[in-house]
XYZ file of C-alpha atoms in Angstrom:
527
model
C -50.911 29.324 -56.518
C -52.672 26.408 -58.196
C -51.904 25.976 -61.890
C -48.871 28.311 -61.795
C -45.116 27.819 -61.941
C -45.060 27.954 -58.117
C -46.480 24.425 -58.151
C -42.930 23.203 -58.815
C -41.474 24.922 -55.721
C -41.874 21.890 -53.353
C -39.735 19.722 -55.622
C -37.148 22.465 -56.119
C -36.807 22.912 -52.341
C -36.553 19.173 -51.696
C -33.965 18.583 -54.423
C -31.769 21.564 -53.529
C -31.822 20.711 -49.816
C -31.045 17.041 -50.498
C -28.033 17.911 -52.641
C -26.728 20.515 -50.171
C -27.378 18.782 -46.841
C -27.291 15.170 -48.094
C -30.162 14.519 -45.640
C -32.659 12.968 -48.032
C -35.531 12.198 -45.628
C -35.653 15.631 -43.990
C -35.300 17.416 -47.336
C -38.147 15.478 -48.909
C -40.425 15.993 -45.923
C -39.754 19.747 -45.950
C -40.587 19.818 -49.646
C -43.955 18.156 -48.990
C -44.666 20.451 -46.045
C -43.873 23.615 -48.026
C -46.212 22.454 -50.783
C -48.968 21.774 -48.258
C -48.478 25.212 -46.673
C -48.781 26.832 -50.097
C -51.987 24.925 -50.757
C -53.702 25.836 -47.466
C -52.553 29.453 -47.385
C -49.875 29.209 -44.685
C -51.777 27.579 -41.785
C -49.194 25.212 -40.181
C -51.700 22.826 -38.552
C -53.840 22.616 -41.665
C -50.643 22.203 -43.671
C -49.556 19.271 -41.519
C -53.006 17.735 -41.921
C -52.669 18.113 -45.710
C -49.223 16.490 -45.642
C -50.591 13.324 -44.087
C -53.703 13.412 -46.247
C -51.610 13.489 -49.419
C -49.254 10.884 -47.988
C -52.109 8.510 -47.181
C -53.561 8.954 -50.666
C -50.262 8.279 -52.429
C -49.181 5.409 -50.184
C -52.638 3.867 -50.413
C -52.517 4.011 -54.194
C -49.053 2.430 -54.207
C -49.488 -0.343 -51.631
C -48.889 -3.026 -54.312
C -45.497 -1.463 -55.109
C -44.586 -1.456 -51.404
C -45.643 -5.109 -51.129
C -43.494 -5.914 -54.159
C -40.465 -4.183 -52.617
C -40.873 -5.993 -49.297
C -41.263 -9.371 -51.027
C -38.139 -8.707 -53.087
C -36.284 -7.801 -49.900
C -37.373 -11.106 -48.378
C -36.317 -13.025 -51.497
C -32.884 -11.370 -51.484
C -32.388 -12.454 -47.861
C -33.532 -16.001 -48.695
C -31.107 -16.178 -51.624
C -28.319 -15.170 -49.266
C -29.337 -17.644 -46.541
C -29.643 -20.487 -49.057
C -26.048 -19.973 -50.150
C -27.182 -19.372 -53.732
C -25.852 -15.800 -53.868
C -22.494 -16.909 -52.431
C -22.279 -19.853 -54.847
C -23.118 -17.625 -57.797
C -20.453 -15.152 -56.715
C -17.888 -17.980 -56.520
C -18.963 -19.318 -59.931
C -18.908 -15.897 -61.544
C -15.502 -15.253 -60.010
C -14.194 -18.323 -61.832
C -15.969 -17.591 -65.132
C -15.586 -13.811 -65.185
C -11.886 -13.041 -65.332
C -11.806 -9.252 -65.301
C -13.507 -6.089 -64.139
C -14.648 -5.464 -67.710
C -16.371 -8.830 -67.709
C -18.119 -8.094 -64.415
C -19.361 -4.724 -65.674
C -20.488 -6.151 -69.027
C -22.301 -9.043 -67.314
C -24.129 -6.571 -65.065
C -25.180 -4.421 -68.024
C -26.247 -7.477 -70.038
C -28.421 -8.778 -67.204
C -29.987 -5.324 -66.885
C -30.888 -5.394 -70.584
C -32.396 -8.873 -70.298
C -34.795 -7.909 -67.484
C -36.952 -5.509 -69.487
C -40.397 -6.245 -68.066
C -40.320 -3.596 -65.331
C -37.793 -1.085 -63.997
C -38.519 -1.771 -60.300
C -37.997 -5.477 -60.835
C -34.874 -4.745 -62.881
C -33.203 -2.484 -60.289
C -33.582 -4.782 -57.316
C -32.965 -8.076 -59.110
C -29.824 -6.980 -60.961
C -28.475 -5.366 -57.799
C -28.982 -8.399 -55.583
C -27.574 -10.835 -58.155
C -24.530 -8.851 -59.321
C -23.371 -7.146 -56.096
C -21.179 -10.089 -55.001
C -19.612 -10.253 -58.473
C -18.857 -6.541 -58.823
C -17.582 -6.391 -55.235
C -15.120 -9.175 -56.051
C -13.643 -7.102 -58.888
C -13.603 -3.837 -56.890
C -16.365 -2.009 -58.719
C -17.614 0.958 -56.699
C -21.258 0.887 -55.633
C -21.788 4.219 -57.402
C -20.676 2.618 -60.694
C -22.901 -0.391 -60.037
C -25.912 1.806 -59.297
C -25.240 3.808 -62.487
C -25.265 0.637 -64.608
C -28.429 -0.593 -62.885
C -30.216 2.730 -63.363
C -29.082 3.061 -66.982
C -30.316 -0.399 -67.961
C -33.657 -0.126 -66.167
C -35.863 2.684 -67.481
C -33.927 3.080 -70.794
C -34.431 -0.614 -71.577
C -38.076 -0.651 -70.458
C -38.960 2.425 -72.553
C -37.810 0.682 -75.766
C -39.274 -2.755 -74.938
C -42.696 -3.393 -76.553
C -43.604 -5.821 -73.770
C -43.061 -3.977 -70.495
C -44.991 -2.052 -67.871
C -43.600 1.171 -69.417
C -44.917 0.287 -72.865
C -48.317 -0.259 -71.303
C -48.183 3.113 -69.526
C -47.245 5.027 -72.682
C -49.711 3.171 -74.906
C -52.490 4.148 -72.507
C -51.736 7.845 -73.134
C -51.909 7.523 -76.938
C -55.021 7.561 -79.066
C -56.099 4.630 -81.251
C -53.702 1.677 -81.265
C -51.292 3.160 -78.765
C -48.940 0.187 -78.775
C -48.314 0.498 -82.523
C -47.400 4.173 -82.163
C -45.220 3.348 -79.149
C -43.274 0.837 -81.256
C -42.882 3.532 -83.925
C -41.144 5.808 -81.383
C -38.461 3.254 -80.446
C -35.946 4.018 -83.269
C -36.218 7.754 -82.476
C -35.700 7.386 -78.713
C -32.134 8.634 -78.857
C -31.674 9.137 -75.109
C -32.639 5.578 -74.137
C -30.613 3.848 -76.850
C -27.574 6.130 -76.534
C -27.580 5.651 -72.736
C -27.356 1.879 -73.228
C -24.566 2.344 -75.796
C -22.702 4.547 -73.325
C -22.998 1.962 -70.545
C -21.326 -0.732 -72.658
C -18.744 1.748 -73.974
C -17.760 2.654 -70.412
C -17.622 -1.036 -69.463
C -15.203 -2.002 -72.253
C -13.165 1.210 -72.459
C -12.600 1.284 -68.687
C -13.239 4.989 -68.812
C -14.832 7.264 -66.215
C -14.911 10.976 -65.514
C -16.046 13.371 -62.800
C -16.820 12.097 -59.290
C -17.297 8.572 -60.660
C -13.606 8.448 -61.631
C -12.603 9.380 -58.095
C -14.852 6.664 -56.615
C -13.589 3.987 -58.987
C -9.950 4.798 -58.245
C -10.666 4.842 -54.507
C -12.313 1.418 -54.663
C -9.516 -0.064 -56.764
C -6.847 1.158 -54.322
C -8.591 0.471 -51.014
C -11.165 -2.231 -51.758
C -13.879 -0.091 -50.154
C -16.818 -0.424 -52.587
C -18.585 2.499 -50.884
C -15.612 4.741 -51.775
C -15.281 6.074 -48.248
C -18.894 7.289 -48.178
C -21.396 5.968 -45.634
C -24.243 3.927 -47.077
C -27.821 4.911 -46.200
C -29.267 1.538 -47.178
C -29.533 -1.766 -45.326
C -26.547 -4.026 -45.754
C -27.101 -7.716 -45.179
C -23.483 -8.716 -44.642
C -24.295 -10.319 -41.296
C -26.556 -12.969 -42.855
C -25.018 -16.450 -42.721
C -25.280 -18.536 -45.881
C -25.713 -22.295 -46.163
C -22.476 -23.967 -47.230
C -24.496 -26.481 -49.282
C -25.958 -23.773 -51.499
C -25.466 -24.079 -55.255
C -25.790 -21.724 -58.224
C -29.206 -23.218 -58.997
C -30.396 -21.882 -55.629
C -30.064 -18.411 -57.120
C -30.858 -19.052 -60.783
C -34.056 -21.071 -60.292
C -35.628 -18.553 -57.832
C -34.819 -15.675 -60.220
C -36.442 -17.559 -63.110
C -39.479 -18.344 -60.931
C -39.745 -14.667 -59.993
C -39.541 -13.520 -63.637
C -42.124 -16.055 -64.804
C -44.525 -15.232 -61.966
C -44.251 -11.458 -62.533
C -44.858 -11.813 -66.259
C -47.752 -14.123 -65.454
C -49.124 -11.512 -63.051
C -49.063 -8.897 -65.814
C -50.858 -11.182 -68.243
C -53.455 -12.040 -65.590
C -54.256 -8.462 -64.598
C -54.311 -7.338 -68.224
C -56.328 -10.252 -69.570
C -58.813 -11.120 -66.862
C -59.138 -8.088 -64.639
C -60.157 -4.452 -64.775
C -59.314 -2.587 -61.580
C -62.168 -0.103 -61.962
C -64.955 -2.612 -62.498
C -63.278 -5.716 -61.061
C -63.727 -8.855 -63.184
C -64.687 -7.810 -66.703
C -67.094 -9.341 -69.210
C -65.666 -11.881 -71.625
C -66.380 -9.494 -74.504
C -63.982 -6.916 -73.010
C -61.164 -9.350 -72.269
C -57.886 -8.851 -74.092
C -57.635 -11.043 -77.179
C -53.856 -11.619 -77.081
C -50.779 -11.282 -74.903
C -49.777 -7.903 -76.383
C -53.151 -6.424 -75.444
C -52.886 -8.005 -71.997
C -49.583 -6.218 -71.390
C -51.120 -2.970 -72.622
C -54.054 -3.315 -70.218
C -52.173 -4.611 -67.172
C -51.813 -2.780 -63.852
C -48.061 -2.989 -63.289
C -47.978 -2.484 -59.505
C -50.701 -5.029 -58.785
C -49.146 -7.457 -61.283
C -45.759 -7.317 -59.578
C -47.298 -7.679 -56.107
C -49.305 -10.753 -57.126
C -46.456 -12.295 -59.115
C -43.805 -11.766 -56.443
C -46.045 -13.096 -53.652
C -46.764 -16.292 -55.595
C -43.049 -16.551 -56.394
C -42.183 -16.192 -52.681
C -44.436 -19.142 -51.817
C -42.997 -21.340 -54.581
C -39.389 -20.385 -53.803
C -39.890 -21.024 -50.074
C -41.176 -24.528 -50.844
C -38.250 -25.067 -53.223
C -35.699 -24.095 -50.557
C -37.329 -26.367 -47.966
C -37.254 -29.287 -50.426
C -33.599 -28.532 -51.137
C -33.022 -28.235 -47.358
C -30.935 -25.115 -47.802
C -33.312 -22.919 -45.771
C -35.563 -24.110 -42.948
C -39.144 -22.969 -42.339
C -37.976 -21.035 -39.270
C -35.318 -19.235 -41.327
C -37.896 -18.406 -43.986
C -40.250 -16.759 -41.490
C -37.299 -14.948 -39.904
C -36.399 -13.536 -43.334
C -39.662 -11.580 -43.405
C -38.377 -9.088 -40.842
C -34.876 -8.930 -42.352
C -36.280 -8.347 -45.843
C -38.572 -5.589 -44.646
C -35.718 -3.869 -42.788
C -33.578 -3.914 -45.929
C -36.295 -2.073 -47.861
C -37.209 0.527 -45.218
C -34.888 3.260 -46.624
C -36.250 2.816 -50.159
C -39.877 2.716 -48.978
C -39.406 5.814 -46.819
C -37.859 7.828 -49.656
C -40.506 6.609 -52.089
C -43.273 7.648 -49.688
C -41.955 11.219 -49.549
C -41.269 11.286 -53.300
C -44.823 10.148 -54.087
C -46.140 12.751 -51.658
C -44.217 15.568 -53.382
C -45.609 14.458 -56.730
C -49.081 14.396 -55.167
C -48.977 17.849 -53.559
C -47.555 19.349 -56.759
C -50.369 17.851 -58.796
C -48.182 16.176 -61.413
C -51.342 14.389 -62.559
C -53.735 17.181 -61.582
C -55.154 18.344 -58.229
C -53.703 20.257 -55.261
C -51.145 22.758 -56.722
C -51.992 21.465 -60.222
C -48.616 21.581 -61.967
C -50.213 19.650 -64.811
C -52.600 22.531 -65.635
C -49.693 24.990 -65.789
C -47.834 22.848 -68.326
C -50.885 22.101 -70.459
C -52.098 25.712 -70.551
C -48.712 27.092 -71.533
C -47.967 24.465 -74.163
C -51.414 24.447 -75.761
C -51.052 28.132 -76.664
C -47.476 27.783 -77.867
C -46.479 29.682 -81.025
C -43.152 27.856 -81.564
C -42.434 26.561 -85.102
C -43.071 22.822 -85.397
C -39.474 21.892 -86.167
C -38.523 23.016 -82.647
C -41.125 20.797 -80.964
C -38.992 17.622 -80.567
C -36.188 19.540 -78.812
C -38.632 21.641 -76.753
C -40.608 18.606 -75.587
C -37.361 16.756 -74.764
C -36.181 19.617 -72.532
C -39.616 20.137 -70.946
C -40.044 16.435 -70.249
C -36.621 16.344 -68.599
C -37.433 19.377 -66.431
C -40.858 18.064 -65.365
C -39.591 14.537 -64.633
C -36.679 15.996 -62.647
C -39.022 18.196 -60.596
C -41.749 15.627 -60.030
C -39.614 12.486 -59.862
C -41.945 10.573 -62.159
C -41.546 9.552 -65.777
C -45.056 8.180 -65.962
C -46.552 11.408 -64.631
C -44.570 13.288 -67.279
C -45.967 11.007 -69.978
C -49.456 11.746 -68.683
C -48.882 15.513 -68.908
C -46.963 15.913 -72.170
C -47.855 13.005 -74.480
C -51.560 13.978 -74.836
C -50.489 17.608 -75.384
C -48.025 16.589 -78.121
C -50.615 14.431 -79.877
C -53.255 17.192 -79.630
C -50.975 19.905 -81.029
C -49.433 17.814 -83.823
C -52.343 15.451 -84.462
C -52.387 12.021 -86.065
C -49.393 9.738 -86.207
C -47.141 11.511 -88.710
C -43.360 11.616 -88.503
C -43.329 14.876 -86.517
C -45.814 13.497 -83.970
C -43.818 10.267 -83.583
C -40.548 12.197 -83.271
C -42.013 14.556 -80.660
C -43.531 11.728 -78.614
C -40.228 9.818 -78.690
C -38.412 12.993 -77.578
C -40.908 13.319 -74.715
C -40.316 9.723 -73.630
C -36.536 10.146 -73.776
C -36.658 13.457 -71.923
C -38.813 11.942 -69.205
C -36.301 9.122 -68.709
C -33.473 11.692 -68.549
C -35.272 13.768 -65.900
C -36.057 10.578 -64.011
C -32.362 9.634 -64.097
C -31.071 12.844 -62.545
C -33.847 13.405 -59.998
C -33.099 12.517 -56.364
C -36.835 11.983 -55.778
C -37.331 9.574 -58.686
C -38.521 6.121 -57.666
C -36.264 4.423 -60.222
C -33.224 6.376 -59.000
C -34.084 5.463 -55.417
C -34.447 1.779 -56.255
C -31.198 1.749 -58.235
C -29.478 3.033 -55.081
C -31.280 0.408 -53.003
C -30.438 -2.383 -55.452
C -26.747 -1.472 -55.414
C -26.871 -0.605 -51.680
C -25.239 2.709 -52.571
C -25.562 6.051 -50.801
C -28.508 7.666 -52.592
C -27.152 11.214 -52.931
C -23.801 9.828 -54.079
C -25.572 7.859 -56.814
C -27.345 11.025 -57.991
C -24.132 13.083 -57.984
C -22.035 10.510 -59.859
C -24.714 9.698 -62.433
C -25.555 13.326 -63.297
C -22.541 14.073 -65.580
C -23.105 10.865 -67.560
C -26.827 11.483 -68.063
C -26.247 15.168 -68.877
C -23.686 14.287 -71.556
C -26.156 12.008 -73.345
C -28.990 14.533 -72.888
C -26.933 17.321 -74.457
C -26.283 15.165 -77.513
C -29.991 14.323 -77.687
C -31.073 17.972 -77.590
C -28.869 18.746 -80.611
C -30.036 15.568 -82.350
C -33.715 16.454 -81.930
C -33.062 19.935 -83.345
C -31.541 18.302 -86.431
C -34.384 15.762 -86.548
C -36.998 18.511 -86.496
C -35.310 20.236 -89.447
C -35.051 16.976 -91.422
C -38.535 15.626 -90.700
C -39.804 16.532 -94.200
C -37.301 14.065 -95.677
C -39.348 11.191 -94.264
C -39.084 8.978 -91.218
C -36.316 6.652 -92.415
C -33.954 9.309 -93.795
C -34.480 11.714 -90.900
C -33.820 8.837 -88.493
C -30.565 7.943 -90.281
C -29.412 11.575 -90.180
C -30.302 11.874 -86.471
C -28.335 8.777 -85.531
C -25.371 9.830 -87.664
C -25.287 13.133 -85.771
C -25.810 11.494 -82.358
C -23.104 8.852 -82.786
C -20.619 11.326 -84.275
C -21.103 13.687 -81.333
C -20.912 10.826 -78.845
C -17.653 9.418 -80.245
C -16.099 12.873 -80.491
C -17.008 13.812 -76.899
C -15.779 10.478 -75.513
C -12.426 10.892 -77.304
C -12.134 14.441 -75.967
C -12.978 13.427 -72.399
C -10.490 10.543 -72.480
C -7.792 12.925 -73.679
C -8.614 15.418 -70.895
C -8.609 12.705 -68.214
C -5.212 11.390 -69.375
C -3.755 14.887 -69.084
C -5.043 15.371 -65.547
C -2.797 14.691 -62.576
C -3.363 11.334 -60.850
C -5.689 11.528 -57.851
C -3.836 11.186 -54.548
C -5.856 9.964 -51.585
C -5.018 11.412 -48.175
C -6.759 11.305 -44.822
C -8.572 14.523 -45.735
C -9.889 13.712 -49.204
C -10.620 10.034 -48.576
C -13.946 11.052 -47.016
C -14.896 13.901 -49.340
């Protein structure tokens, strides 16, 4: 079954089971086990052995990410114990006067933290949860804003771990071509536009509307749905904590993580360890392109933890004993996210999203390389394929690795069609990542908002699908107009995209106004 469509079956099983049963851990494990059984020919014991072999490989390769998550969990606990989170919530409550302001502030902070999506999800969640809770914003709405200002912002930021990942898949000066794709990345930019539109228009639809109304009427930010993440409401905060006890640690964390990226990209090569001076990056842009994001974040966050701990002890807001006690609390808070990530990585591994085992990558490459589709269809086709692969594998970066080299090989060079197709691939991968229950970014957005994971997936899907539908039409138009040149075809694409977006939003608002108000009873309060 290697190199065939059946390689995607483990992900399909895991996703369908998760959405039906809402039991994420069991569904993901069964998906991995089915994939292992397919690989070994149906021998249960050998299949179980393969499950743990794949799991050990994927977890071993991602230890720095796990370290980063645990350190962030510890830092979140410390910020709560110091009183900084409480003080910031009180300050924001005085400065931010409305729900619109709280939503816009959350989205703005998400756009400002563009270095890495993992860092974005957990930092924005921990900082803004007290503020959004104060204004009765549902956790599903918070997790949507976090998710929609994480990957979409990173994929259009020239200095980010995502830019480095994409540039590494492109020939020649990959970073220059990556920058060329930014204006054509309709999904990422339109998603950000939609987030701010929803914030200011106070407009929701689908299950999200139900959750927002429930939270407004009852004050229950979980909208009557049990949370599968670790809540830290029992942590006592220091009454002497000030806003600076949150702001300064966040700044330290950002600076240290950026410094970690520059260090790993400039001084270090993870295949040959320390590199010769002749091979060192000559500037910061190259350093970001060459960095190892996971290791950078692990190093940066660990150094930040040490500095922040010293800062809190000097400020006398957290004692040394409380700091060491936060290690266990921080780890506990991240256990759900780490467990889901472990299974998600394992599914990607057994499927062979980057080659090996069931070798889904070979299936995609073999079928695309021999494609006879006309070139003007390529942007739309690659957008849809990237979305499907990212949804099934739960990885944007793995999708880049599969499709970007194929697009460049088929179209060649760096012409307008190649740039348009690569940008469509990047946008499609972010879309698939958004709607996939096994995506690491989706998981961390749930963890950052402390929202039920399946609920986050269900409420976000209609929003992401709306933008994706507009993008598919836009890329069809873009493919037809590509001969007009990059600038003119880009203008036409955005005119089409924005016209469709405004028209659909007006239509949806009209439909929602005509619907009967939602009445909450004992039965439907826990739907």
